[in-house]
Coordinates of C-alpha atoms in Angstrom, one line a residue:
M22 CA 84.1 51.4 117.2
V23 CA 82.1 48.4 118.2
N24 CA 78.4 49.0 117.5
A25 CA 77.3 47.7 121.0
E26 CA 79.7 50.2 122.6
L27 CA 78.4 53.1 120.5
L28 CA 74.8 52.1 121.5
R29 CA 75.8 52.2 125.2
L30 CA 77.3 55.6 124.8
I31 CA 74.2 56.9 123.0
L32 CA 72.0 55.6 125.8
A33 CA 74.3 57.1 128.4
Q34 CA 74.0 60.5 126.8
V35 CA 70.2 60.1 126.6
C36 CA 70.1 59.3 130.4
L37 CA 72.2 62.3 131.5
H38 CA 70.6 64.7 129.0
A39 CA 67.2 63.6 130.1
A40 CA 68.0 64.4 133.7
M41 CA 68.6 68.0 132.6
T42 CA 65.5 68.2 130.3
G43 CA 63.3 66.7 133.0
T44 CA 64.6 69.2 135.5
R45 CA 64.1 72.0 133.0
L46 CA 60.4 71.1 132.9
A47 CA 59.9 70.3 136.6
A48 CA 61.8 73.2 138.2
P49 CA 60.0 76.1 136.4
L50 CA 56.6 74.4 137.0
L51 CA 57.3 74.1 140.7
A52 CA 58.5 77.6 140.9
L53 CA 55.3 78.9 139.2
Q54 CA 53.3 76.8 141.6
Q55 CA 55.1 78.4 144.5
G56 CA 54.1 81.8 143.3
Y57 CA 57.3 83.0 141.6
S58 CA 56.9 85.4 138.7
A59 CA 57.5 84.7 135.0
A60 CA 60.6 86.9 135.2
A61 CA 62.0 84.7 138.0
V62 CA 61.2 81.6 136.0
G63 CA 63.0 83.2 133.0
V64 CA 66.1 83.6 135.1
L65 CA 65.8 80.0 136.3
L66 CA 65.6 78.8 132.7
S67 CA 68.6 80.8 131.6
L68 CA 70.8 79.1 134.2
F69 CA 70.5 75.8 132.4
A70 CA 72.6 77.3 129.5
L71 CA 74.7 79.7 131.5
T72 CA 77.1 77.2 133.0
Q73 CA 77.6 75.5 129.6
V74 CA 79.1 78.8 128.3
F75 CA 81.6 79.2 131.1
L76 CA 82.5 75.5 131.7
A77 CA 83.0 74.5 128.1
L78 CA 86.7 75.5 127.7
P79 CA 87.8 74.1 131.1
A80 CA 85.9 70.9 130.3
G81 CA 87.4 70.6 126.9
R82 CA 91.0 71.0 128.2
Y83 CA 90.3 68.6 131.0
A84 CA 89.0 66.0 128.6
D85 CA 92.1 66.5 126.4
R86 CA 94.3 65.7 129.4
H87 CA 92.2 62.9 131.1
G88 CA 90.0 61.3 128.4
L89 CA 86.4 60.2 128.9
K90 CA 85.8 58.7 132.3
R91 CA 87.1 61.3 134.7
P92 CA 85.2 64.3 133.3
L93 CA 82.2 62.1 132.7
G94 CA 82.3 61.0 136.3
I95 CA 82.3 64.6 137.4
A96 CA 79.3 65.4 135.1
V97 CA 77.4 62.4 136.5
A98 CA 78.0 63.5 140.0
S99 CA 77.0 67.1 139.3
A100 CA 73.7 66.1 137.6
A101 CA 72.8 63.6 140.3
I102 CA 73.5 66.1 143.1
G103 CA 71.5 68.8 141.3
A104 CA 68.4 66.6 140.8
G105 CA 68.8 65.0 144.2
L106 CA 69.0 68.4 146.0
A107 CA 65.9 69.7 144.2
G108 CA 64.0 66.6 145.4
L109 CA 65.2 67.0 149.0
F110 CA 64.9 70.8 149.2
P111 CA 62.3 72.0 146.6
V112 CA 62.8 75.7 147.2
F113 CA 63.7 78.3 144.6
P114 CA 67.4 78.8 145.4
V115 CA 68.0 75.1 145.3
L116 CA 66.1 74.8 142.0
C117 CA 68.4 77.5 140.6
L118 CA 71.4 75.4 141.9
A119 CA 69.9 72.3 140.2
A120 CA 69.6 74.2 136.9
L121 CA 73.3 75.2 137.1
L122 CA 74.5 71.7 138.0
T123 CA 72.4 69.7 135.5
G124 CA 72.9 72.2 132.7
G125 CA 76.7 72.3 133.3
A126 CA 76.8 68.5 133.5
T127 CA 75.0 68.2 130.1
G128 CA 77.5 70.5 128.4
V129 CA 80.5 68.6 129.8
T130 CA 79.0 65.3 128.7
V131 CA 78.4 66.5 125.2
I132 CA 82.0 67.6 124.9
V133 CA 83.6 64.5 126.3
L134 CA 81.4 62.0 124.5
Q135 CA 81.8 63.8 121.1
R136 CA 85.6 63.9 121.7
H137 CA 85.7 60.2 122.6
V138 CA 83.6 59.0 119.7
G139 CA 85.5 61.1 117.2
R140 CA 88.8 59.6 118.4
T141 CA 87.6 56.0 117.9
T142 CA 87.0 56.3 114.2
S143 CA 89.5 55.8 111.4
N144 CA 88.0 57.6 108.4
P145 CA 85.6 60.4 107.4
T146 CA 82.8 57.9 106.5
Q147 CA 82.9 56.4 110.0
L148 CA 82.9 59.9 111.5
K149 CA 79.7 60.8 109.6
K150 CA 78.1 57.6 110.8
V151 CA 78.9 57.8 114.4
F152 CA 78.1 61.5 114.8
S153 CA 74.8 60.9 113.0
W154 CA 73.9 58.2 115.6
L155 CA 75.2 60.2 118.5
A156 CA 73.1 63.2 117.4
I157 CA 69.9 61.2 118.0
A158 CA 70.6 61.2 121.8
P159 CA 69.6 64.9 122.5
A160 CA 66.4 64.5 120.5
A161 CA 65.5 61.3 122.4
A162 CA 66.3 63.0 125.7
N163 CA 64.3 66.1 124.9
F164 CA 61.3 63.8 124.7
M165 CA 62.1 61.3 127.5
G166 CA 63.0 63.7 130.2
P167 CA 60.0 66.0 130.1
F168 CA 57.6 63.1 129.3
C169 CA 58.6 61.0 132.3
A170 CA 58.9 64.0 134.7
G171 CA 55.5 65.2 133.6
L172 CA 53.8 61.8 134.1
L173 CA 55.3 61.5 137.6
I174 CA 54.3 65.1 138.6
D175 CA 50.7 64.4 137.5
H176 CA 50.3 60.8 138.8
A177 CA 52.9 60.0 141.5
G178 CA 51.4 62.2 144.2
R179 CA 48.1 62.2 146.0
V180 CA 46.7 64.7 143.6
P181 CA 48.1 66.0 140.3
G182 CA 50.9 68.5 140.8
D183 CA 51.4 68.1 144.6
L184 CA 54.8 68.3 146.1
M185 CA 55.1 64.5 146.4
G186 CA 54.8 64.2 142.7
Y187 CA 57.6 66.6 142.2
R188 CA 59.8 64.8 144.7
V189 CA 59.2 61.5 142.9
A190 CA 60.1 63.1 139.6
F191 CA 63.3 64.5 140.9
A192 CA 64.1 61.1 142.4
L193 CA 63.9 59.6 138.9
L194 CA 66.0 62.4 137.5
F195 CA 68.6 61.7 140.2
L196 CA 68.8 58.0 139.1
L197 CA 69.3 58.8 135.4
P198 CA 72.8 60.1 135.7
L199 CA 73.8 57.0 137.7
L200 CA 72.4 54.9 134.9
C201 CA 74.5 57.0 132.5
W202 CA 77.7 56.0 134.4
A203 CA 76.7 52.4 134.5
L204 CA 76.4 52.4 130.7
A205 CA 79.6 54.4 129.9
R206 CA 82.1 53.3 132.5
G207 CA 83.2 50.2 130.5
A208 CA 84.0 52.1 127.3
H209 CA 87.4 51.4 125.9
E210 CA 89.6 54.5 125.6
A211 CA 92.5 55.0 123.2
P212 CA 95.6 56.7 124.7
N213 CA 95.5 60.4 124.8
T214 CA 97.5 62.2 122.0
P215 CA 100.1 64.5 123.6
A216 CA 100.3 68.0 122.3
P217 CA 103.4 68.8 120.2
A218 CA 106.3 70.1 122.4
T219 CA 106.8 73.5 120.7
G220 CA 107.7 75.4 123.9
V221 CA 104.8 77.8 123.2
K222 CA 101.8 77.7 125.5
L223 CA 98.7 76.8 123.4
R224 CA 95.5 78.7 123.9
A225 CA 92.1 77.6 122.8
W226 CA 91.6 80.9 121.0
D227 CA 94.5 80.1 118.8
L228 CA 92.2 77.6 117.0
L229 CA 90.3 80.6 115.7
A230 CA 93.3 81.7 113.8
E231 CA 92.8 78.7 111.5
P232 CA 90.6 79.9 108.6
M233 CA 88.9 76.5 108.1
F234 CA 88.0 76.2 111.8
R235 CA 86.7 79.7 111.9
R236 CA 84.7 79.2 108.7
L237 CA 83.2 75.9 110.0
L238 CA 82.2 77.6 113.3
F239 CA 80.5 80.4 111.5
V240 CA 78.5 78.0 109.3
N241 CA 77.5 76.0 112.3
W242 CA 76.4 79.2 114.0
L243 CA 74.2 80.1 111.1
Q244 CA 72.4 76.8 111.3
S245 CA 72.1 76.8 115.1
A246 CA 70.8 80.4 115.1
S247 CA 68.2 79.4 112.4
W248 CA 67.1 76.6 114.7
D249 CA 66.8 78.9 117.7
V250 CA 64.9 81.6 115.7
H251 CA 62.5 79.1 114.3
T252 CA 61.7 77.7 117.8
F253 CA 61.2 81.3 119.1
V254 CA 59.4 83.0 116.2
L255 CA 57.1 80.3 114.9
P256 CA 54.7 80.4 117.9
I257 CA 54.4 84.2 117.4
L258 CA 53.6 83.7 113.7
G259 CA 51.1 81.0 114.5
H260 CA 49.4 83.2 117.1
E261 CA 49.1 86.0 114.5
R262 CA 47.5 83.5 112.1
G263 CA 45.0 82.5 114.9
L264 CA 46.3 78.9 115.3
S265 CA 45.6 77.1 118.5
A266 CA 48.4 76.1 120.9
S267 CA 48.0 72.5 120.1
V268 CA 48.4 73.2 116.3
I269 CA 51.5 75.3 116.9
G270 CA 52.9 72.6 119.1
S271 CA 52.2 70.0 116.4
I272 CA 54.1 72.1 113.9
L273 CA 57.1 72.4 116.2
G274 CA 56.8 68.7 116.9
A275 CA 56.9 67.9 113.2
F276 CA 60.2 69.9 113.0
A277 CA 61.7 67.8 115.9
V278 CA 60.6 64.5 114.4
A279 CA 62.0 65.4 111.0
A280 CA 65.3 66.4 112.5
A281 CA 65.5 63.1 114.4
C282 CA 64.5 61.0 111.4
I283 CA 67.2 62.5 109.1
R284 CA 69.8 61.7 111.7
I285 CA 68.7 58.0 111.5
V286 CA 68.9 58.0 107.7
L287 CA 72.3 59.7 107.5
P288 CA 74.4 56.8 108.7
L289 CA 73.0 54.7 105.9
L290 CA 74.1 57.2 103.3
A291 CA 77.4 58.4 104.9
S292 CA 79.6 56.8 102.3
R293 CA 77.8 58.6 99.5
L294 CA 77.7 62.0 101.0
S295 CA 80.4 64.7 101.5
E296 CA 80.1 67.0 104.5
R297 CA 80.3 70.1 102.3
H298 CA 77.6 69.0 100.0
V299 CA 75.2 68.2 102.8
I300 CA 75.9 71.5 104.6
M301 CA 75.4 73.4 101.3
A302 CA 72.1 71.7 100.6
A303 CA 71.0 72.4 104.2
N304 CA 72.0 76.0 103.9
V305 CA 70.1 76.6 100.6
L306 CA 67.0 74.8 102.0
T307 CA 67.1 76.8 105.2
A308 CA 67.2 80.1 103.3
V309 CA 64.4 79.1 101.0
V310 CA 62.1 77.9 103.8
F311 CA 62.6 81.1 105.9
V312 CA 61.7 83.2 102.9
A313 CA 58.7 81.0 102.1
Y314 CA 57.3 80.7 105.7
P315 CA 55.4 84.0 105.9
F316 CA 53.6 83.1 102.6
A317 CA 52.3 79.8 104.1
P318 CA 48.6 80.3 104.2
G319 CA 47.7 77.8 106.9
A320 CA 48.7 75.1 109.4
L321 CA 49.3 72.4 106.7
T322 CA 51.7 74.5 104.6
M323 CA 53.4 75.8 107.8
G324 CA 53.8 72.2 108.9
L325 CA 55.4 71.3 105.5
C326 CA 57.8 74.2 105.9
S327 CA 58.6 72.9 109.4
V328 CA 59.3 69.4 108.2
V329 CA 61.6 70.6 105.4
L330 CA 63.5 72.9 107.8
G331 CA 63.8 70.0 110.3
V332 CA 65.4 67.8 107.6
A333 CA 67.8 70.6 106.6
L334 CA 68.9 71.7 110.1
G335 CA 68.9 68.1 111.5
S336 CA 71.4 67.0 108.9
V337 CA 74.0 69.7 109.7
Q338 CA 75.4 68.7 113.2
P339 CA 76.8 65.3 112.2
M340 CA 78.5 66.8 109.1
V341 CA 80.0 69.7 111.2
M342 CA 81.3 67.3 113.8
S343 CA 82.8 65.0 111.2
M344 CA 84.6 67.9 109.6
L345 CA 85.7 69.5 112.9
H346 CA 87.5 66.3 113.9
Q347 CA 89.2 66.2 110.5
I348 CA 90.6 69.7 110.6
T349 CA 91.6 69.8 114.3
P350 CA 94.8 68.3 115.8
A351 CA 93.9 65.2 117.8
A352 CA 95.5 66.6 121.0
R353 CA 93.1 69.6 120.9
Y354 CA 89.7 68.0 120.1
G355 CA 88.3 68.9 123.5
E356 CA 89.2 72.6 123.1
A357 CA 87.7 72.7 119.6
L358 CA 84.5 71.1 120.8
A359 CA 84.4 73.5 123.7
L360 CA 84.7 76.6 121.5
R361 CA 81.8 75.2 119.4
V362 CA 79.6 74.7 122.6
M363 CA 80.4 78.2 123.9
T364 CA 79.5 79.8 120.6
L365 CA 76.2 78.0 120.1
N366 CA 75.1 78.4 123.7
A367 CA 75.9 82.1 123.7
S368 CA 73.9 82.4 120.5
S369 CA 71.0 80.5 122.1
V370 CA 70.9 83.1 124.9
A371 CA 71.2 86.1 122.6
M372 CA 69.2 85.3 119.5
P373 CA 65.7 85.3 121.0
M374 CA 66.4 88.8 122.5
V375 CA 67.9 90.1 119.2
F376 CA 65.2 88.8 116.9
G377 CA 62.4 89.6 119.4
A378 CA 63.5 93.2 119.2
A379 CA 63.7 92.9 115.4
G380 CA 60.2 91.5 115.3
A381 CA 58.8 94.5 117.1
W382 CA 60.5 96.8 114.6
I383 CA 60.0 95.0 111.2
G384 CA 57.3 92.4 112.0
I385 CA 57.5 88.7 112.3
A386 CA 57.5 88.2 108.5
G387 CA 60.4 90.5 108.3
V388 CA 62.3 88.4 110.8
F389 CA 61.9 85.3 108.7
W390 CA 63.1 87.1 105.6
L391 CA 66.0 88.7 107.5
V392 CA 67.2 85.3 108.7
G393 CA 66.7 83.8 105.3
G394 CA 68.9 86.5 103.8
V395 CA 71.6 86.1 106.4
V396 CA 71.7 82.3 105.8
A397 CA 71.8 82.9 102.1
A398 CA 74.7 85.4 102.5
G399 CA 76.6 82.7 104.3
T400 CA 76.5 80.3 101.4
P401 CA 80.0 81.4 100.0
A402 CA 81.5 80.4 103.3
V403 CA 80.0 76.9 103.0
S404 CA 81.4 76.5 99.4
R405 CA 84.9 77.1 100.8
L406 CA 84.7 74.4 103.4
Q407 CA 87.2 71.6 102.9
A408 CA 88.3 68.8 105.2
P409 CA 91.8 67.6 104.2
P410 CA 92.8 64.2 105.6
R411 CA 95.1 64.5 108.7
A412 CA 98.0 62.2 109.5
D413 CA 97.4 62.7 113.2
H414 CA 93.7 61.8 113.1
G415 CA 92.4 59.0 115.3

């Protein structure tokens, strides 16, 4: 793939993803300002992930049939309509609709861009490189969307936090998906690979019958669940230790920066690294850090644990995506990516509730040790990962 084209696609994903993350900041704040309860805001936030679970498989199949531009155009329209409606009609039901539309659009965009980028490469080294670069986009969007929306909410109105500020923020978030389309519409697409004519109707769930695909999905789930649990449980541990909100935020920020930095470094080392070895190292580091976390005596050592964990977990996604494209038939990339998105988003919904209940029973330190033990128990699955070269790849 031409480097300039990859850069445009990365920026395109940043723009659309930032529309969602900005809406995810602005919509709950506006709902709270309008007097809605924390429970109502929790429902609103859950809607951002809900559509990604249910739309993933249809989006993956649609991308397998139609390529990049048609599903991306639908995602762009959905995100723009969601943010635009929130700006025109800033009431709670419309904010919920905006959450559904922008969240669903983000899930579709992730699938179609990952599928497109994976099909433009010719060997495993290139796969690791392009997915490392593409993985930077969500991290950048997680900063850009809330930062820009927050600035406009505070400074674009007559007084900080008035309705005009929110309207201006939603107007910017409406424009970002359009910029995504302007960046991505010129991308060159390879012809779609037709599915083999076997006379048997293929189902996405059939992919789970493949042991290597199932094993890779399980390993990816372990790492994703670790990410979710860390984000959820660390503030509770910090509160128990008497740390301030700004210190806890800085520790989480160090995790995010470390995860982004390792994804910048990985393309430079792609030719020297194998997917299995990187995932194995990440798995071991993750287990060790979760066991060590409760013994960290203060903010500095907790911050060190956070950085090491960010490096470990940040390195996994590019390697998983590279291996997934090597073990999946080219005609079914979209379905495979959709199953991955469904699994991880369902986990993101369930894990905070599961480990929140576990924390009430065994304590927060026990949750860290439990997660460390589960990740360590998954190490044999990592050792059996293997990505044989495929004749139909590309």
